[in-house]
Short mmCIF file of N, CA and C in Angstrom, two decimals:
data_model
loop_
_atom_site.label_atom_id
_atom_site.label_comp_id
_atom_site.label_asym_id
_atom_site.label_seq_id
_atom_site.Cartn_x
_atom_site.Cartn_y
_atom_site.Cartn_z
N MET O 451 -46.44 224.77 222.79
CA MET O 451 -45.91 224.68 221.54
C MET O 451 -44.87 226.01 221.01
N TRP O 452 -44.03 225.99 220.89
CA TRP O 452 -42.72 226.58 220.50
C TRP O 452 -43.56 228.18 219.87
N ALA O 453 -42.72 229.18 220.65
CA ALA O 453 -42.94 230.49 219.36
C ALA O 453 -42.16 231.06 218.56
N VAL O 454 -42.20 231.32 218.02
CA VAL O 454 -41.62 231.67 216.85
C VAL O 454 -41.00 232.72 216.42
N PHE O 455 -39.50 232.83 216.71
CA PHE O 455 -39.14 234.68 216.59
C PHE O 455 -38.72 235.02 215.85
N HIS O 456 -39.39 235.91 215.63
CA HIS O 456 -39.37 236.96 213.73
C HIS O 456 -38.28 238.30 214.73
N PRO O 457 -37.45 238.91 214.33
CA PRO O 457 -36.07 239.65 215.38
C PRO O 457 -37.46 241.16 214.36
N MET O 458 -36.77 241.78 214.70
CA MET O 458 -37.46 243.55 214.62
C MET O 458 -36.89 244.16 213.55
N ARG O 459 -37.56 244.77 212.50
CA ARG O 459 -37.14 245.00 211.19
C ARG O 459 -36.44 246.54 210.92
N PHE O 460 -35.02 247.16 210.81
CA PHE O 460 -35.59 248.58 210.75
C PHE O 460 -34.70 249.45 209.60
N VAL O 461 -35.31 250.04 209.49
CA VAL O 461 -34.52 250.69 208.09
C VAL O 461 -33.72 251.76 208.40
N SER O 462 -32.38 252.44 208.17
CA SER O 462 -31.44 253.00 208.15
C SER O 462 -31.33 254.33 207.31
N THR O 463 -31.79 254.89 207.99
CA THR O 463 -31.93 256.77 207.11
C THR O 463 -30.36 257.32 207.90
N PHE O 464 -30.13 258.00 206.91
CA PHE O 464 -29.07 259.23 206.52
C PHE O 464 -27.78 257.94 207.31
N ALA O 465 -27.93 256.44 206.47
CA ALA O 465 -27.52 255.51 207.21
C ALA O 465 -24.98 255.62 207.32
N GLY O 466 -24.83 256.62 206.77
CA GLY O 466 -23.39 257.16 206.51
C GLY O 466 -22.24 255.83 206.23
N VAL O 467 -22.64 255.18 207.59
CA VAL O 467 -21.14 254.01 207.08
C VAL O 467 -21.37 252.76 207.66
N GLY O 468 -23.19 252.72 208.37
CA GLY O 468 -23.67 251.63 208.93
C GLY O 468 -23.31 252.08 211.00
N GLY O 469 -23.14 252.52 211.45
CA GLY O 469 -23.17 252.60 213.12
C GLY O 469 -23.93 251.91 213.79
N PHE O 470 -25.17 252.31 213.05
CA PHE O 470 -26.59 252.69 213.93
C PHE O 470 -26.81 251.34 213.05
N ASP O 471 -26.90 250.96 211.82
CA ASP O 471 -26.74 249.39 211.21
C ASP O 471 -26.15 247.82 212.02
N LEU O 472 -25.10 248.62 212.44
CA LEU O 472 -24.12 246.93 212.48
C LEU O 472 -24.24 247.31 214.53
N GLY O 473 -24.65 248.27 215.08
CA GLY O 473 -25.07 248.18 216.24
C GLY O 473 -26.83 247.29 216.39
N PHE O 474 -27.63 247.72 215.35
CA PHE O 474 -28.73 246.80 215.06
C PHE O 474 -29.12 245.75 215.46
N GLU O 475 -27.97 244.91 214.68
CA GLU O 475 -27.74 243.90 214.35
C GLU O 475 -27.38 243.41 215.40
N ARG O 476 -25.59 243.88 215.62
CA ARG O 476 -25.40 243.29 217.12
C ARG O 476 -26.77 242.62 218.15
N ALA O 477 -27.59 243.91 218.23
CA ALA O 477 -28.98 243.62 219.06
C ALA O 477 -29.90 242.51 218.64
N GLY O 478 -29.19 242.35 217.39
CA GLY O 478 -30.28 241.27 216.80
C GLY O 478 -32.03 241.78 215.78
N LEU O 479 -31.99 243.05 215.90
CA LEU O 479 -32.52 243.48 214.90
C LEU O 479 -32.17 242.76 213.24
N ALA O 480 -33.23 243.12 212.65
CA ALA O 480 -32.74 243.13 211.10
C ALA O 480 -32.88 244.08 210.09
N CYS O 481 -31.68 244.34 209.40
CA CYS O 481 -31.85 245.75 208.44
C CYS O 481 -32.90 245.63 207.59
N VAL O 482 -33.88 245.87 206.80
CA VAL O 482 -33.79 245.79 205.07
C VAL O 482 -33.85 246.75 204.76
N GLY O 483 -33.14 248.02 204.64
CA GLY O 483 -33.15 249.21 204.28
C GLY O 483 -32.26 250.62 204.61
N GLN O 484 -31.47 250.96 203.66
CA GLN O 484 -30.76 252.07 203.96
C GLN O 484 -30.72 253.08 203.34
N VAL O 485 -30.70 254.16 203.26
CA VAL O 485 -31.01 255.43 202.44
C VAL O 485 -29.37 256.71 203.19
N GLU O 486 -28.95 256.43 202.20
CA GLU O 486 -27.29 257.38 201.94
C GLU O 486 -27.47 258.29 200.83
N ILE O 487 -26.92 258.67 200.84
CA ILE O 487 -26.59 260.41 199.54
C ILE O 487 -25.52 259.88 198.95
N ASP O 488 -24.09 260.29 199.98
CA ASP O 488 -22.87 260.31 199.64
C ASP O 488 -22.54 259.29 199.21
N LYS O 489 -21.67 259.59 198.38
CA LYS O 489 -21.20 258.20 197.64
C LYS O 489 -20.52 257.13 198.03
N LYS O 490 -19.19 258.52 198.52
CA LYS O 490 -17.58 257.19 199.88
C LYS O 490 -19.10 255.59 200.45
N CYS O 491 -19.65 256.58 201.19
CA CYS O 491 -20.32 256.21 202.43
C CYS O 491 -21.22 254.61 202.04
N VAL O 492 -22.23 255.03 200.73
CA VAL O 492 -22.64 254.23 200.12
C VAL O 492 -21.38 252.93 199.66
N GLU O 493 -20.57 253.66 199.03
CA GLU O 493 -19.73 252.53 198.62
C GLU O 493 -18.71 251.54 199.76
N ILE O 494 -19.22 251.47 201.08
CA ILE O 494 -19.39 251.01 202.45
C ILE O 494 -19.95 249.92 203.00
N LEU O 495 -20.95 251.00 202.68
CA LEU O 495 -22.57 249.98 202.95
C LEU O 495 -22.27 248.93 201.78
N ALA O 496 -22.08 249.24 200.96
CA ALA O 496 -22.55 247.90 199.22
C ALA O 496 -21.04 246.75 199.72
N ASN O 497 -20.24 247.34 200.34
CA ASN O 497 -19.18 246.69 201.01
C ASN O 497 -19.72 245.55 201.96
N HIS O 498 -20.03 246.35 202.80
CA HIS O 498 -20.99 245.38 204.12
C HIS O 498 -21.91 244.69 204.14
N TRP O 499 -22.60 245.56 203.67
CA TRP O 499 -24.15 244.95 203.24
C TRP O 499 -24.39 244.58 201.56
N PRO O 500 -23.76 244.06 200.82
CA PRO O 500 -24.19 243.92 199.84
C PRO O 500 -25.48 243.83 199.24
N ASP O 501 -26.40 242.92 200.19
CA ASP O 501 -27.73 242.27 199.81
C ASP O 501 -28.71 243.07 199.66
N LEU O 502 -28.56 244.41 200.88
CA LEU O 502 -29.24 245.06 201.32
C LEU O 502 -30.13 245.97 200.37
N ASP O 503 -31.28 246.74 200.32
CA ASP O 503 -31.62 247.69 199.32
C ASP O 503 -30.76 248.68 199.85
N ARG O 504 -30.30 250.01 199.02
CA ARG O 504 -30.52 251.10 199.21
C ARG O 504 -31.15 252.18 198.71
N HIS O 505 -30.87 253.69 199.55
CA HIS O 505 -31.53 254.57 198.02
C HIS O 505 -31.15 256.07 198.78
N ASP O 506 -30.83 256.24 197.88
CA ASP O 506 -30.10 258.47 197.56
C ASP O 506 -30.48 259.04 198.51
N ASP O 507 -31.89 258.79 198.68
CA ASP O 507 -33.05 260.55 198.38
C ASP O 507 -33.40 260.23 199.54
N ILE O 508 -32.96 261.08 201.39
CA ILE O 508 -34.55 260.86 201.73
C ILE O 508 -35.36 261.72 201.90
N GLU O 509 -35.74 262.70 200.40
CA GLU O 509 -37.14 262.89 200.34
C GLU O 509 -38.15 262.24 199.78
N THR O 510 -37.36 261.38 198.85
CA THR O 510 -38.16 259.96 197.83
C THR O 510 -38.51 258.99 198.89
N ALA O 511 -37.99 258.74 199.49
CA ALA O 511 -37.39 257.46 200.48
C ALA O 511 -38.73 256.96 200.80
N ARG O 512 -39.91 258.06 201.06
CA ARG O 512 -41.02 257.12 201.22
C ARG O 512 -41.28 256.06 199.59
N ASP O 513 -41.55 257.18 198.82
CA ASP O 513 -41.79 256.35 197.70
C ASP O 513 -41.33 254.31 197.23
N TRP O 514 -39.48 254.86 197.09
CA TRP O 514 -38.73 254.10 196.96
C TRP O 514 -39.67 252.27 198.57
N ALA O 515 -39.18 253.51 199.60
CA ALA O 515 -40.25 251.65 200.47
C ALA O 515 -41.57 251.88 199.97
N ASP O 516 -42.55 252.49 200.08
CA ASP O 516 -43.37 252.09 198.98
C ASP O 516 -43.89 250.29 198.12
N GLU O 517 -42.76 250.94 196.88
CA GLU O 517 -42.31 250.43 195.45
C GLU O 517 -41.27 248.84 196.09
N ARG O 518 -40.86 248.54 197.97
CA ARG O 518 -40.57 247.51 198.06
C ARG O 518 -41.30 246.61 198.87
N GLY O 519 -42.50 247.13 199.24
CA GLY O 519 -43.34 246.66 200.36
C GLY O 519 -42.29 246.72 202.06
N ILE O 520 -41.93 247.82 201.86
CA ILE O 520 -40.98 248.04 203.28
C ILE O 520 -41.67 249.65 204.47
N THR O 521 -43.09 250.05 203.79
CA THR O 521 -43.66 251.07 204.07
C THR O 521 -44.53 250.24 205.74
N GLY O 522 -44.53 250.08 206.75
CA GLY O 522 -46.23 250.06 207.44
C GLY O 522 -45.44 248.25 208.11
N SER O 523 -44.41 247.85 207.63
CA SER O 523 -43.16 245.92 207.94
C SER O 523 -42.02 246.55 208.67
N VAL O 524 -42.00 248.24 209.16
CA VAL O 524 -40.32 247.86 210.06
C VAL O 524 -41.23 248.50 211.09
N ASP O 525 -40.10 247.68 212.25
CA ASP O 525 -40.46 248.49 213.37
C ASP O 525 -39.86 249.75 214.75
N VAL O 526 -38.44 249.85 213.30
CA VAL O 526 -38.27 251.28 213.94
C VAL O 526 -37.41 251.63 212.64
N VAL O 527 -37.30 253.23 212.91
CA VAL O 527 -37.12 253.64 211.46
C VAL O 527 -35.63 254.01 212.25
N CYS O 528 -34.55 254.11 211.65
CA CYS O 528 -33.66 254.92 212.77
C CYS O 528 -32.68 255.79 212.00
N GLY O 529 -31.93 257.22 211.84
CA GLY O 529 -31.68 258.19 211.24
C GLY O 529 -30.25 258.76 211.81
N GLY O 530 -29.52 258.62 211.31
CA GLY O 530 -28.12 259.72 212.04
C GLY O 530 -27.90 260.84 211.53
N PHE O 531 -28.90 261.51 211.70
CA PHE O 531 -28.90 263.38 211.08
C PHE O 531 -28.02 263.98 212.82
N PRO O 532 -27.93 265.52 212.49
CA PRO O 532 -28.17 265.71 211.04
C PRO O 532 -26.65 265.86 210.47
N CYS O 533 -26.64 265.03 209.07
CA CYS O 533 -25.25 264.78 208.74
C CYS O 533 -23.72 265.61 208.31
#
């Protein structure tokens, strides 16, 4: 019987322009959300990850993640801080 492979899932906080996101995706992980406040960075993130859900405030990110069913379902929370 073959095992079913499920990629590790991650949330990117202080995402910037997606450096961690790109690296983790190239390593086989799946990004399920991004948190970034800088509008210019968000434009770049939206261009490269148009279908990904993102949030703009780290202080309310837990509520955002709870509402989307992300909390408790990711393997890694990465962050590019201090920003």
